[in-house]
mmCIF file of C-alpha atoms and ligand atoms in Angstrom:
data_model
loop_
_atom_site.group_PDB
_atom_site.id
_atom_site.type_symbol
_atom_site.label_atom_id
_atom_site.label_comp_id
_atom_site.label_asym_id
_atom_site.label_seq_id
_atom_site.Cartn_x
_atom_site.Cartn_y
_atom_site.Cartn_z
ATOM 1 C CA UNK K 195 -28.148 -8.458 10.463
ATOM 2 C CA UNK K 196 -28.147 -10.575 13.634
ATOM 3 C CA UNK K 197 -29.755 -13.996 14.142
ATOM 4 C CA UNK K 198 -32.620 -12.218 15.890
ATOM 5 C CA UNK K 199 -33.194 -9.658 13.085
ATOM 6 C CA UNK K 200 -33.313 -12.450 10.519
ATOM 7 C CA UNK K 201 -35.658 -14.577 12.672
ATOM 8 C CA UNK K 202 -38.126 -11.691 12.949
ATOM 9 C CA UNK K 203 -38.152 -11.235 9.169
ATOM 10 C CA UNK K 204 -38.554 -14.994 8.651
ATOM 11 C CA UNK K 205 -41.517 -15.097 11.044
ATOM 12 C CA UNK K 206 -43.115 -12.136 9.261
ATOM 13 C CA UNK K 207 -42.603 -13.095 5.639
ATOM 14 C CA UNK K 208 -42.177 -16.853 5.254
ATOM 15 C CA UNK K 209 -45.051 -19.333 5.115
ATOM 16 C CA UNK K 210 -44.556 -21.249 8.322
ATOM 17 C CA UNK K 211 -43.586 -24.688 7.011
ATOM 18 C CA UNK K 212 -40.393 -25.069 9.041
ATOM 19 C CA UNK K 213 -41.484 -23.650 12.411
ATOM 20 C CA UNK K 214 -39.731 -20.721 14.026
ATOM 21 C CA UNK K 215 -35.962 -20.892 13.720
ATOM 22 C CA UNK K 216 -33.498 -18.914 15.784
ATOM 23 C CA UNK K 217 -30.200 -19.320 13.952
ATOM 24 C CA UNK K 218 -29.076 -18.209 10.517
ATOM 25 C CA UNK K 219 -25.787 -19.505 9.136
ATOM 26 C CA UNK K 220 -24.018 -17.020 6.917
ATOM 27 C CA UNK K 221 -20.635 -18.610 6.190
ATOM 28 C CA UNK K 222 -19.092 -22.052 5.944
ATOM 29 C CA UNK K 223 -15.701 -23.637 5.412
ATOM 30 C CA UNK K 224 -14.934 -27.363 5.486
ATOM 31 C CA UNK K 225 -16.858 -28.890 8.396
ATOM 32 C CA UNK K 226 -17.467 -25.504 10.062
ATOM 33 C CA UNK K 227 -20.261 -22.947 9.921
ATOM 34 C CA UNK K 228 -20.628 -19.452 11.343
ATOM 35 C CA UNK K 229 -23.943 -17.865 12.301
ATOM 36 C CA UNK K 230 -25.038 -14.257 11.827
ATOM 37 C CA UNK K 231 -23.789 -13.397 15.337
ATOM 38 C CA UNK K 232 -20.320 -14.734 14.527
ATOM 39 C CA UNK K 233 -20.556 -17.984 16.530
ATOM 40 C CA UNK K 234 -18.647 -20.974 15.077
ATOM 41 C CA UNK K 235 -20.137 -24.479 14.859
ATOM 42 C CA UNK K 236 -18.865 -27.940 13.901
ATOM 43 C CA UNK K 237 -21.345 -29.288 11.356
ATOM 44 C CA UNK K 238 -22.316 -32.947 11.750
ATOM 45 C CA UNK K 239 -25.410 -32.674 9.565
ATOM 46 C CA UNK K 240 -24.217 -31.243 6.207
ATOM 47 C CA UNK K 241 -27.511 -29.498 5.457
ATOM 48 C CA UNK K 242 -29.228 -32.920 5.787
ATOM 49 C CA UNK K 243 -26.655 -35.033 3.919
ATOM 50 C CA UNK K 244 -26.098 -32.505 1.131
ATOM 51 C CA UNK K 245 -22.639 -30.974 1.634
ATOM 52 C CA UNK K 246 -20.675 -34.215 1.257
ATOM 53 C CA UNK K 247 -17.510 -32.215 0.527
ATOM 54 C CA UNK K 248 -18.237 -29.752 3.325
ATOM 55 C CA UNK K 249 -18.799 -26.047 2.840
ATOM 56 C CA UNK K 250 -17.156 -23.929 0.133
ATOM 57 C CA UNK K 251 -14.981 -26.799 -1.092
ATOM 58 C CA UNK K 252 -12.539 -25.257 -3.610
ATOM 59 C CA UNK K 253 -13.317 -27.817 -6.359
ATOM 60 C CA UNK K 254 -17.046 -27.112 -6.024
ATOM 61 C CA UNK K 255 -16.615 -23.337 -5.928
ATOM 62 C CA UNK K 256 -14.339 -23.437 -8.954
ATOM 63 C CA UNK K 257 -16.794 -25.577 -10.947
ATOM 64 C CA UNK K 258 -19.641 -23.179 -10.112
ATOM 65 C CA UNK K 259 -17.637 -20.072 -11.035
ATOM 66 C CA UNK K 260 -16.270 -21.539 -14.266
ATOM 67 C CA UNK K 261 -19.701 -22.687 -15.403
ATOM 68 C CA UNK K 262 -21.413 -19.430 -14.379
ATOM 69 C CA UNK K 263 -18.917 -17.553 -16.563
ATOM 70 C CA UNK K 264 -19.830 -19.732 -19.553
ATOM 71 C CA UNK K 265 -23.544 -20.607 -19.487
ATOM 72 C CA UNK K 266 -26.148 -20.933 -16.719
ATOM 73 C CA UNK K 267 -29.262 -22.089 -18.491
ATOM 74 C CA UNK K 268 -30.311 -23.169 -21.947
ATOM 75 C CA UNK K 269 -33.205 -25.696 -21.518
ATOM 76 C CA UNK K 270 -33.416 -29.302 -22.578
ATOM 77 C CA UNK K 271 -34.453 -28.279 -26.093
ATOM 78 C CA UNK K 272 -30.707 -28.518 -26.728
ATOM 79 C CA UNK K 273 -27.906 -30.796 -25.609
ATOM 80 C CA UNK K 274 -26.113 -29.699 -22.446
ATOM 81 C CA UNK K 275 -22.482 -30.772 -22.402
ATOM 82 C CA UNK K 276 -21.961 -31.204 -18.629
ATOM 83 C CA UNK K 277 -25.332 -33.030 -18.372
ATOM 84 C CA UNK K 278 -24.280 -35.544 -21.008
ATOM 85 C CA UNK K 279 -20.876 -35.944 -19.363
ATOM 86 C CA UNK K 280 -22.516 -36.457 -15.965
ATOM 87 C CA UNK K 281 -24.797 -39.178 -17.365
ATOM 88 C CA UNK K 282 -21.767 -40.882 -18.949
ATOM 89 C CA UNK K 283 -19.800 -40.577 -15.732
ATOM 90 C CA UNK K 284 -22.604 -41.980 -13.543
ATOM 91 C CA UNK K 285 -23.244 -44.813 -15.984
ATOM 92 C CA UNK K 286 -19.585 -45.844 -15.726
ATOM 93 C CA UNK K 287 -19.865 -45.945 -11.947
ATOM 94 C CA UNK K 288 -22.959 -48.122 -11.487
ATOM 95 C CA UNK K 289 -25.548 -50.404 -13.125
ATOM 96 C CA UNK K 290 -27.694 -47.506 -14.414
ATOM 97 C CA UNK K 291 -26.850 -46.893 -18.048
ATOM 98 C CA UNK K 292 -29.419 -44.165 -18.770
ATOM 99 C CA UNK K 293 -30.175 -40.992 -16.762
ATOM 100 C CA UNK K 294 -32.775 -38.271 -16.375
ATOM 101 C CA UNK K 295 -31.980 -35.109 -14.408
ATOM 102 C CA UNK K 296 -34.273 -32.945 -12.304
ATOM 103 C CA UNK K 297 -33.900 -30.644 -9.302
ATOM 104 C CA UNK K 298 -34.628 -32.526 -6.070
ATOM 105 C CA UNK K 299 -35.029 -35.895 -4.419
ATOM 106 C CA UNK K 300 -38.819 -35.825 -4.627
ATOM 107 C CA UNK K 301 -38.641 -35.101 -8.344
ATOM 108 C CA UNK K 302 -36.147 -37.924 -8.832
ATOM 109 C CA UNK K 303 -38.577 -40.310 -7.124
ATOM 110 C CA UNK K 304 -41.478 -38.960 -9.176
ATOM 111 C CA UNK K 305 -39.445 -39.750 -12.279
ATOM 112 C CA UNK K 306 -38.690 -43.256 -10.938
ATOM 113 C CA UNK K 307 -42.364 -43.935 -10.189
ATOM 114 C CA UNK K 308 -43.447 -42.567 -13.559
ATOM 115 C CA UNK K 309 -40.926 -44.562 -15.586
ATOM 116 C CA UNK K 310 -41.823 -47.777 -13.708
ATOM 117 C CA UNK K 311 -45.522 -47.340 -14.505
ATOM 118 C CA UNK K 312 -44.826 -46.295 -18.073
ATOM 119 C CA UNK K 313 -42.428 -49.210 -18.589
ATOM 120 C CA UNK K 314 -45.125 -51.809 -17.902
ATOM 121 C CA UNK K 315 -47.635 -49.783 -19.897
ATOM 122 C CA UNK K 316 -45.376 -49.767 -22.989
ATOM 123 C CA UNK K 317 -44.826 -53.529 -22.555
ATOM 124 C CA UNK K 318 -48.581 -53.964 -22.911
ATOM 125 C CA UNK K 319 -48.958 -55.339 -19.349
ATOM 126 C CA UNK K 320 -49.927 -52.342 -17.208
ATOM 127 C CA UNK K 321 -48.876 -52.882 -13.568
ATOM 128 C CA UNK K 322 -49.363 -49.528 -11.845
ATOM 129 C CA UNK K 323 -49.112 -50.592 -8.194
ATOM 130 C CA UNK K 324 -46.042 -49.540 -6.205
ATOM 131 C CA UNK K 325 -45.149 -51.067 -2.837
ATOM 132 C CA UNK K 326 -43.155 -49.005 -0.338
ATOM 133 C CA UNK K 327 -41.999 -49.566 3.241
ATOM 134 C CA UNK K 328 -43.368 -48.241 6.505
ATOM 135 C CA UNK K 329 -41.254 -45.437 7.989
ATOM 136 C CA UNK K 330 -39.916 -44.560 4.562
ATOM 137 C CA UNK K 331 -39.383 -41.031 3.303
ATOM 138 C CA UNK K 332 -39.478 -40.219 -0.392
ATOM 139 C CA UNK K 333 -40.331 -36.508 -0.625
ATOM 140 C CA UNK K 334 -43.148 -33.969 -0.448
ATOM 141 C CA UNK K 335 -44.885 -33.962 -3.825
ATOM 142 C CA UNK K 336 -48.288 -35.656 -3.810
ATOM 143 C CA UNK K 337 -47.011 -38.927 -5.287
ATOM 144 C CA UNK K 338 -43.941 -38.990 -3.054
ATOM 145 C CA UNK K 339 -45.869 -38.258 0.167
ATOM 146 C CA UNK K 340 -48.126 -41.113 -0.888
ATOM 147 C CA UNK K 341 -45.035 -43.285 -1.364
ATOM 148 C CA UNK K 342 -43.824 -42.108 2.050
ATOM 149 C CA UNK K 343 -45.487 -44.618 4.352
ATOM 150 C CA UNK K 344 -45.853 -42.345 7.384
ATOM 151 C CA UNK K 345 -49.438 -41.170 8.078
ATOM 152 C CA UNK K 346 -48.253 -37.834 9.542
ATOM 153 C CA UNK K 347 -47.195 -36.729 6.049
ATOM 154 C CA UNK K 348 -50.581 -37.638 4.531
ATOM 155 C CA UNK K 349 -53.006 -35.960 6.900
ATOM 156 C CA UNK K 350 -55.077 -33.249 5.251
ATOM 157 C CA UNK K 351 -53.569 -33.789 1.804
ATOM 158 C CA UNK K 352 -56.049 -36.466 0.784
ATOM 159 C CA UNK K 353 -57.041 -37.668 -1.724
ATOM 160 C CA UNK K 354 -53.626 -39.223 -2.153
ATOM 161 C CA UNK K 355 -52.339 -40.704 -5.399
ATOM 162 C CA UNK K 356 -53.896 -44.124 -6.086
ATOM 163 C CA UNK K 357 -51.799 -47.226 -6.574
ATOM 164 C CA UNK K 358 -49.559 -47.401 -3.496
ATOM 165 C CA UNK K 359 -49.457 -50.009 -0.750
ATOM 166 C CA UNK K 360 -47.207 -50.407 2.267
ATOM 167 C CA UNK K 361 -45.361 -53.185 4.058
ATOM 168 C CA UNK K 362 -43.166 -53.236 7.161
ATOM 169 C CA UNK K 363 -39.479 -52.675 6.301
ATOM 170 C CA UNK K 364 -37.236 -55.740 6.741
ATOM 171 C CA UNK K 365 -40.179 -58.155 6.474
ATOM 172 C CA UNK K 366 -39.677 -60.240 3.348
ATOM 173 C CA UNK K 367 -42.748 -62.432 3.830
ATOM 174 C CA UNK K 368 -45.020 -59.355 4.189
ATOM 175 C CA UNK K 369 -43.537 -58.075 0.941
ATOM 176 C CA UNK K 370 -44.091 -61.364 -0.822
ATOM 177 C CA UNK K 371 -47.724 -61.419 0.328
ATOM 178 C CA UNK K 372 -48.287 -57.820 -0.807
ATOM 179 C CA UNK K 373 -47.190 -58.461 -4.406
ATOM 180 C CA UNK K 374 -50.125 -58.875 -6.802
ATOM 181 C CA UNK K 375 -50.297 -59.176 -10.602
ATOM 182 C CA UNK K 376 -50.788 -55.375 -10.548
ATOM 183 C CA UNK K 377 -47.482 -54.699 -8.765
ATOM 184 C CA UNK K 378 -45.041 -52.929 -11.060
ATOM 185 C CA UNK K 379 -42.362 -51.796 -8.615
ATOM 186 C CA UNK K 380 -41.035 -51.888 -5.085
ATOM 187 C CA UNK K 381 -39.580 -48.584 -3.920
ATOM 188 C CA UNK K 382 -37.189 -48.729 -0.961
ATOM 189 C CA UNK K 383 -34.472 -46.715 0.722
ATOM 190 C CA UNK K 384 -31.635 -49.262 1.119
ATOM 191 C CA UNK K 385 -31.033 -47.620 4.509
ATOM 192 C CA UNK K 386 -34.012 -45.671 5.832
ATOM 193 C CA UNK K 387 -32.828 -42.176 6.699
ATOM 194 C CA UNK K 388 -35.548 -39.854 7.927
ATOM 195 C CA UNK K 389 -37.523 -42.781 9.361
ATOM 196 C CA UNK K 390 -34.831 -43.479 11.974
ATOM 197 C CA UNK K 391 -31.557 -44.567 10.283
ATOM 198 C CA UNK K 392 -32.919 -48.110 9.973
ATOM 199 C CA UNK K 393 -30.546 -50.676 8.539
ATOM 200 C CA UNK K 394 -31.554 -53.533 6.259
ATOM 201 C CA UNK K 395 -31.342 -56.688 8.332
ATOM 202 C CA UNK K 396 -29.505 -59.851 7.253
ATOM 203 C CA UNK K 397 -30.070 -60.604 3.583
ATOM 204 C CA UNK K 398 -33.212 -58.481 3.302
ATOM 205 C CA UNK K 399 -32.122 -56.447 0.273
ATOM 206 C CA UNK K 400 -30.815 -59.556 -1.522
ATOM 207 C CA UNK K 401 -34.110 -61.322 -0.834
ATOM 208 C CA UNK K 402 -36.043 -58.326 -2.126
ATOM 209 C CA UNK K 403 -33.988 -58.425 -5.334
ATOM 210 C CA UNK K 404 -34.654 -62.137 -5.709
ATOM 211 C CA UNK K 405 -38.363 -61.654 -5.127
ATOM 212 C CA UNK K 406 -38.466 -58.896 -7.768
ATOM 213 C CA UNK K 407 -36.786 -61.246 -10.257
ATOM 214 C CA UNK K 408 -39.176 -64.096 -9.482
ATOM 215 C CA UNK K 409 -42.314 -61.938 -9.646
ATOM 216 C CA UNK K 410 -41.211 -59.720 -12.538
ATOM 217 C CA UNK K 411 -41.365 -56.514 -10.498
ATOM 218 C CA UNK K 412 -39.005 -53.541 -10.822
ATOM 219 C CA UNK K 413 -36.831 -52.571 -7.871
ATOM 220 C CA UNK K 414 -36.351 -48.850 -7.243
ATOM 221 C CA UNK K 415 -33.744 -47.730 -4.716
ATOM 222 C CA UNK K 416 -34.148 -44.247 -3.309
ATOM 223 C CA UNK K 417 -30.533 -43.289 -2.598
ATOM 224 C CA UNK K 418 -31.310 -39.605 -2.213
ATOM 225 C CA UNK K 419 -29.837 -39.671 1.300
ATOM 226 C CA UNK K 420 -27.684 -42.817 1.373
ATOM 227 C CA UNK K 421 -26.034 -42.292 -2.026
ATOM 228 C CA UNK K 422 -23.047 -40.151 -3.029
ATOM 229 C CA UNK K 423 -20.424 -41.709 -0.789
ATOM 230 C CA UNK K 424 -22.433 -41.439 2.431
ATOM 231 C CA UNK K 425 -22.081 -45.155 3.317
ATOM 232 C CA UNK K 426 -18.411 -45.345 2.326
ATOM 233 C CA UNK K 427 -19.505 -46.686 -1.076
ATOM 234 C CA UNK K 428 -20.334 -44.324 -3.915
ATOM 235 C CA UNK K 429 -23.849 -45.785 -4.001
ATOM 236 C CA UNK K 430 -25.508 -47.565 -1.074
ATOM 237 C CA UNK K 431 -26.576 -50.602 -3.135
ATOM 238 C CA UNK K 432 -22.887 -51.293 -3.784
ATOM 239 C CA UNK K 433 -22.405 -51.773 -0.043
ATOM 240 C CA UNK K 434 -24.910 -54.644 -0.220
ATOM 241 C CA UNK K 435 -23.793 -56.126 -3.520
ATOM 242 C CA UNK K 436 -27.111 -55.922 -5.281
ATOM 243 C CA UNK K 437 -28.401 -53.830 -8.141
ATOM 244 C CA UNK K 438 -31.848 -52.269 -8.396
ATOM 245 C CA UNK K 439 -33.447 -51.502 -11.783
ATOM 246 C CA UNK K 440 -33.910 -47.817 -10.996
ATOM 247 C CA UNK K 441 -31.926 -45.515 -8.681
ATOM 248 C CA UNK K 442 -32.734 -42.012 -7.508
ATOM 249 C CA UNK K 443 -30.179 -39.469 -6.305
ATOM 250 C CA UNK K 444 -30.190 -35.828 -5.156
ATOM 251 C CA UNK K 445 -28.799 -34.204 -1.969
ATOM 252 C CA UNK K 446 -25.014 -34.804 -2.149
ATOM 253 C CA UNK K 447 -24.846 -35.065 -5.918
ATOM 254 C CA UNK K 448 -23.917 -31.403 -6.431
ATOM 255 C CA UNK K 449 -22.943 -30.538 -2.830
ATOM 256 C CA UNK K 450 -25.714 -27.951 -2.462
ATOM 257 C CA UNK K 451 -26.520 -26.830 -5.996
ATOM 258 C CA UNK K 452 -30.065 -28.208 -6.473
ATOM 259 C CA UNK K 453 -30.112 -31.374 -8.565
ATOM 260 C CA UNK K 454 -31.913 -34.703 -8.725
ATOM 261 C CA UNK K 455 -31.221 -37.721 -10.898
ATOM 262 C CA UNK K 456 -33.023 -40.904 -11.857
ATOM 263 C CA UNK K 457 -30.946 -43.647 -13.443
ATOM 264 C CA UNK K 458 -32.054 -47.016 -14.774
ATOM 265 C CA UNK K 459 -31.094 -49.964 -16.922
ATOM 266 C CA UNK K 460 -31.254 -49.768 -20.742
ATOM 267 C CA UNK K 461 -34.317 -52.000 -20.562
ATOM 268 C CA UNK K 462 -36.288 -49.790 -18.144
ATOM 269 C CA UNK K 463 -35.229 -46.638 -20.024
ATOM 270 C CA UNK K 464 -37.478 -47.809 -22.870
ATOM 271 C CA UNK K 465 -40.377 -46.784 -20.626
ATOM 272 C CA UNK K 466 -39.874 -43.112 -21.536
ATOM 273 C CA UNK K 467 -39.949 -41.695 -25.023
ATOM 274 C CA UNK K 468 -39.890 -38.040 -26.184
ATOM 275 C CA UNK K 469 -42.464 -35.844 -24.482
ATOM 276 C CA UNK K 470 -43.244 -38.232 -21.610
ATOM 277 C CA UNK K 471 -41.269 -36.460 -18.935
ATOM 278 C CA UNK K 472 -39.359 -33.182 -18.672
ATOM 279 C CA UNK K 473 -38.045 -30.451 -16.409
ATOM 280 C CA UNK K 474 -37.144 -26.871 -17.379
ATOM 281 C CA UNK K 475 -34.201 -26.636 -14.995
ATOM 282 C CA UNK K 476 -33.392 -30.359 -14.798
ATOM 283 C CA UNK K 477 -29.802 -31.164 -15.694
ATOM 284 C CA UNK K 478 -28.915 -27.514 -16.247
ATOM 285 C CA UNK K 479 -25.282 -26.597 -16.972
ATOM 286 C CA UNK K 480 -24.616 -25.228 -13.467
ATOM 287 C CA UNK K 481 -25.847 -28.180 -11.425
ATOM 288 C CA UNK K 482 -24.403 -30.838 -13.707
ATOM 289 C CA UNK K 483 -20.974 -29.162 -13.996
ATOM 290 C CA UNK K 484 -20.923 -28.995 -10.194
ATOM 291 C CA UNK K 485 -21.940 -32.653 -9.879
ATOM 292 C CA UNK K 486 -19.072 -33.622 -12.181
ATOM 293 C CA UNK K 487 -16.661 -31.882 -9.801
ATOM 294 C CA UNK K 488 -18.242 -33.624 -6.779
ATOM 295 C CA UNK K 489 -17.892 -37.051 -8.392
ATOM 296 C CA UNK K 490 -14.266 -36.317 -9.308
ATOM 297 C CA UNK K 491 -13.523 -35.666 -5.630
ATOM 298 C CA UNK K 492 -15.524 -38.636 -4.262
ATOM 299 C CA UNK K 493 -13.823 -41.066 -6.639
ATOM 300 C CA UNK K 494 -10.251 -39.931 -5.906
ATOM 301 C CA UNK K 495 -8.195 -42.925 -4.726
ATOM 302 C CA UNK K 496 -8.677 -43.590 -1.031
ATOM 303 C CA UNK K 497 -11.510 -41.073 -0.490
ATOM 304 C CA UNK K 498 -14.279 -43.617 0.108
ATOM 305 C CA UNK K 499 -11.966 -45.851 2.169
ATOM 306 C CA UNK K 500 -11.430 -42.867 4.459
ATOM 307 C CA UNK K 501 -15.213 -42.451 4.757
ATOM 308 C CA UNK K 502 -15.445 -46.104 5.864
ATOM 309 C CA UNK K 503 -12.650 -45.623 8.428
ATOM 310 C CA UNK K 504 -14.161 -42.410 9.776
ATOM 311 C CA UNK K 505 -17.612 -44.043 9.940
ATOM 312 C CA UNK K 506 -16.161 -46.926 11.961
ATOM 313 C CA UNK K 507 -14.508 -44.421 14.296
ATOM 314 C CA UNK K 508 -17.761 -42.493 14.800
ATOM 315 C CA UNK K 509 -19.788 -45.661 15.390
ATOM 316 C CA UNK K 510 -17.255 -47.238 17.783
ATOM 317 C CA UNK K 511 -16.950 -43.992 19.794
ATOM 318 C CA UNK K 512 -20.734 -43.828 20.031
ATOM 319 C CA UNK K 513 -20.971 -47.496 21.038
ATOM 320 C CA UNK K 514 -18.519 -46.692 23.865
ATOM 321 C CA UNK K 515 -20.897 -43.950 25.017
ATOM 322 C CA UNK K 516 -23.742 -46.450 25.073
ATOM 323 C CA UNK K 517 -21.991 -48.404 27.833
ATOM 324 C CA UNK K 518 -21.910 -45.219 30.006
ATOM 325 C CA UNK K 519 -25.275 -43.660 29.238
ATOM 326 C CA UNK K 520 -28.272 -45.907 29.975
ATOM 327 C CA UNK K 521 -30.739 -43.908 27.864
ATOM 328 C CA UNK K 522 -28.930 -44.963 24.678
ATOM 329 C CA UNK K 523 -30.854 -47.917 23.218
ATOM 330 C CA UNK K 524 -28.904 -48.585 20.034
ATOM 331 C CA UNK K 525 -26.183 -47.198 17.780
ATOM 332 C CA UNK K 526 -26.528 -48.056 14.083
ATOM 333 C CA UNK K 527 -25.361 -46.911 10.702
ATOM 334 C CA UNK K 528 -23.022 -47.368 7.794
ATOM 335 C CA UNK K 529 -20.181 -45.075 6.828
ATOM 336 C CA UNK K 530 -21.068 -41.553 7.883
ATOM 337 C CA UNK K 531 -24.818 -42.153 8.073
ATOM 338 C CA UNK K 532 -25.290 -42.883 11.748
ATOM 339 C CA UNK K 533 -28.175 -42.906 14.205
ATOM 340 C CA UNK K 534 -28.275 -43.210 17.983
ATOM 341 C CA UNK K 535 -31.634 -44.311 19.339
ATOM 342 C CA UNK K 536 -32.536 -43.076 22.830
ATOM 343 C CA UNK K 537 -35.281 -44.041 25.243
ATOM 344 C CA UNK K 538 -36.649 -40.495 24.993
ATOM 345 C CA UNK K 539 -37.037 -37.670 22.469
ATOM 346 C CA UNK K 540 -33.648 -36.243 21.502
ATOM 347 C CA UNK K 541 -34.647 -32.573 21.085
ATOM 348 C CA UNK K 542 -32.966 -31.540 24.386
ATOM 349 C CA UNK K 543 -29.661 -33.089 23.248
ATOM 350 C CA UNK K 544 -29.783 -31.328 19.882
ATOM 351 C CA UNK K 545 -30.461 -27.974 21.568
ATOM 352 C CA UNK K 546 -27.666 -28.397 24.116
ATOM 353 C CA UNK K 547 -25.207 -29.486 21.422
ATOM 354 C CA UNK K 548 -26.162 -26.428 19.388
ATOM 355 C CA UNK K 549 -25.386 -24.207 22.396
ATOM 356 C CA UNK K 550 -21.977 -25.896 22.534
ATOM 357 C CA UNK K 551 -21.377 -25.285 18.822
ATOM 358 C CA UNK K 552 -22.163 -28.744 17.443
ATOM 359 C CA UNK K 553 -24.829 -29.291 14.790
ATOM 360 C CA UNK K 554 -26.609 -32.609 14.428
ATOM 361 C CA UNK K 555 -30.188 -33.639 13.727
ATOM 362 C CA UNK K 556 -32.862 -36.187 14.451
ATOM 363 C CA UNK K 557 -34.564 -38.979 12.530
ATOM 364 C CA UNK K 558 -37.963 -39.339 14.153
ATOM 365 C CA UNK K 559 -38.357 -38.216 17.785
ATOM 366 C CA UNK K 560 -35.925 -40.584 19.530
ATOM 367 C CA UNK K 561 -33.041 -40.957 17.096
ATOM 368 C CA UNK K 562 -30.082 -38.598 17.038
ATOM 369 C CA UNK K 563 -28.795 -38.501 13.465
ATOM 370 C CA UNK K 564 -25.252 -37.787 12.302
ATOM 371 C CA UNK K 565 -24.613 -36.983 8.633
ATOM 372 C CA UNK K 566 -21.290 -35.112 8.774
ATOM 373 C CA UNK K 567 -19.469 -33.872 5.687
ATOM 374 C CA UNK K 568 -17.471 -36.800 4.300
ATOM 375 C CA UNK K 569 -14.326 -34.646 4.527
ATOM 376 C CA UNK K 570 -14.635 -34.366 8.329
ATOM 377 C CA UNK K 571 -11.350 -35.009 10.200
ATOM 378 C CA UNK K 572 -10.997 -37.878 12.684
ATOM 379 C CA UNK K 573 -10.110 -35.390 15.451
ATOM 380 C CA UNK K 574 -13.358 -33.541 14.777
ATOM 381 C CA UNK K 575 -15.314 -36.787 15.170
ATOM 382 C CA UNK K 576 -13.555 -37.563 18.455
ATOM 383 C CA UNK K 577 -14.174 -34.028 19.702
ATOM 384 C CA UNK K 578 -17.880 -34.147 18.793
ATOM 385 C CA UNK K 579 -18.401 -37.442 20.615
ATOM 386 C CA UNK K 580 -16.586 -36.042 23.692
ATOM 387 C CA UNK K 581 -18.975 -33.087 23.701
ATOM 388 C CA UNK K 582 -21.940 -35.464 23.330
ATOM 389 C CA UNK K 583 -20.608 -37.512 26.257
ATOM 390 C CA UNK K 584 -20.459 -34.388 28.447
ATOM 391 C CA UNK K 585 -23.888 -33.249 27.283
ATOM 392 C CA UNK K 586 -25.500 -36.592 28.128
ATOM 393 C CA UNK K 587 -23.825 -36.381 31.535
ATOM 394 C CA UNK K 588 -25.301 -32.922 32.113
ATOM 395 C CA UNK K 589 -28.766 -34.191 31.154
ATOM 396 C CA UNK K 590 -28.376 -37.157 33.498
ATOM 397 C CA UNK K 591 -28.959 -39.512 30.553
HETATM 398 C C1 LIG M 8 -34.473 -40.843 1.134
HETATM 399 C C2 LIG M 8 -35.038 -39.528 0.694
HETATM 400 N N1 LIG M 8 -35.761 -39.471 -0.428
HETATM 401 C C3 LIG M 8 -36.275 -38.313 -0.875
HETATM 402 C C4 LIG M 8 -36.088 -37.132 -0.187
HETATM 403 C C5 LIG M 8 -36.681 -35.871 -0.705
HETATM 404 O O1 LIG M 8 -35.684 -35.065 -1.246
HETATM 405 P P1 LIG M 8 -35.963 -33.520 -1.541
HETATM 406 O O2 LIG M 8 -36.188 -32.849 -0.235
HETATM 407 O O3 LIG M 8 -34.721 -33.062 -2.252
HETATM 408 O O4 LIG M 8 -37.159 -33.460 -2.424
HETATM 409 C C6 LIG M 8 -35.334 -37.148 0.994
HETATM 410 C C7 LIG M 8 -35.153 -35.906 1.772
HETATM 411 O O5 LIG M 8 -34.819 -35.910 2.920
HETATM 412 C C8 LIG M 8 -34.798 -38.373 1.449
HETATM 413 O O6 LIG M 8 -34.088 -38.450 2.575
#
């Protein structure tokens, strides 16, 4: 089938949550994708930060095939060997010593919110209120759209889940003022992704940690987008030298096999006991065996250093463009999570780049967002920025 055939079917048979799309990718390899008409593209978006090892990475494919030959599903009524190994592996790599697995980022955040509330409840001091930051994005379930402090995601879905309040990101005094005796947790993306690739300023995250300690509030980091090597560190909080009490992961964890994870300290883990939370598919053999293979690749010596180097290259090339193209307001990012803010909506750039065989995305209307596979080559980065340079020239930007 062609792109057009597939688009017609999509328009006829899918509930229209994603708008009308014109292109269908049918094959991928490394940082490249091919559409149904045979056109080749350089992928700088990785399926929204998912394919950290690019497309059809041999280690990922092998893990999937080997596991599919052994056992796909068994349920959490029984132990699942790769799930247990993944929890052990993750616990050796960060502060979180206990893990719960689910199937998506929203579910991971749901689990984080639930365990935070339940933790205080089991302590005998219920503190159900959760504070989140404006422009955040935490998912599309009812609790996670409520946590997502962007009104456009709330409209028409009211009543929302009670117990959430919002503060401006990067404003420590607003956060301090918002904390009440009812506040049980602060939920933040260490780098805001969807809301515009917004970086934590100065010592903001350190100050948030300190405030949480002083006020006896749990800190939840949503690393669904910024985790799994994206910043050049395995987990984003490691780039800022602070530890939350709860972390949520998804996207890159299994390179495209659906998975979510919520990890926490031994102390917070006491919040859940048998029967309090569950997922039929969560932590299934296929997704967890694949995640083990992803982590093996990301933690190979030198891999994350290369991500840092390639991120610096991408950012410095983009900063050079900013001196030539007046509509660029700011270039920001860490590792291979990069945003370029323009004076105007970036949709025309994305469309023109697509015509030229380059895939990137947006983060809000005016920010061009780059989330390339972490295995991208330096030459591919240079090439992509050259094409962007030409495209901005053509647009007179
Ligand atoms: C920071 C963050 N949290 C949560 C989510 C939701 O993840 P999912 O779409 O897997 O539910 C996303 C998705 O973009 C995200 O970027």
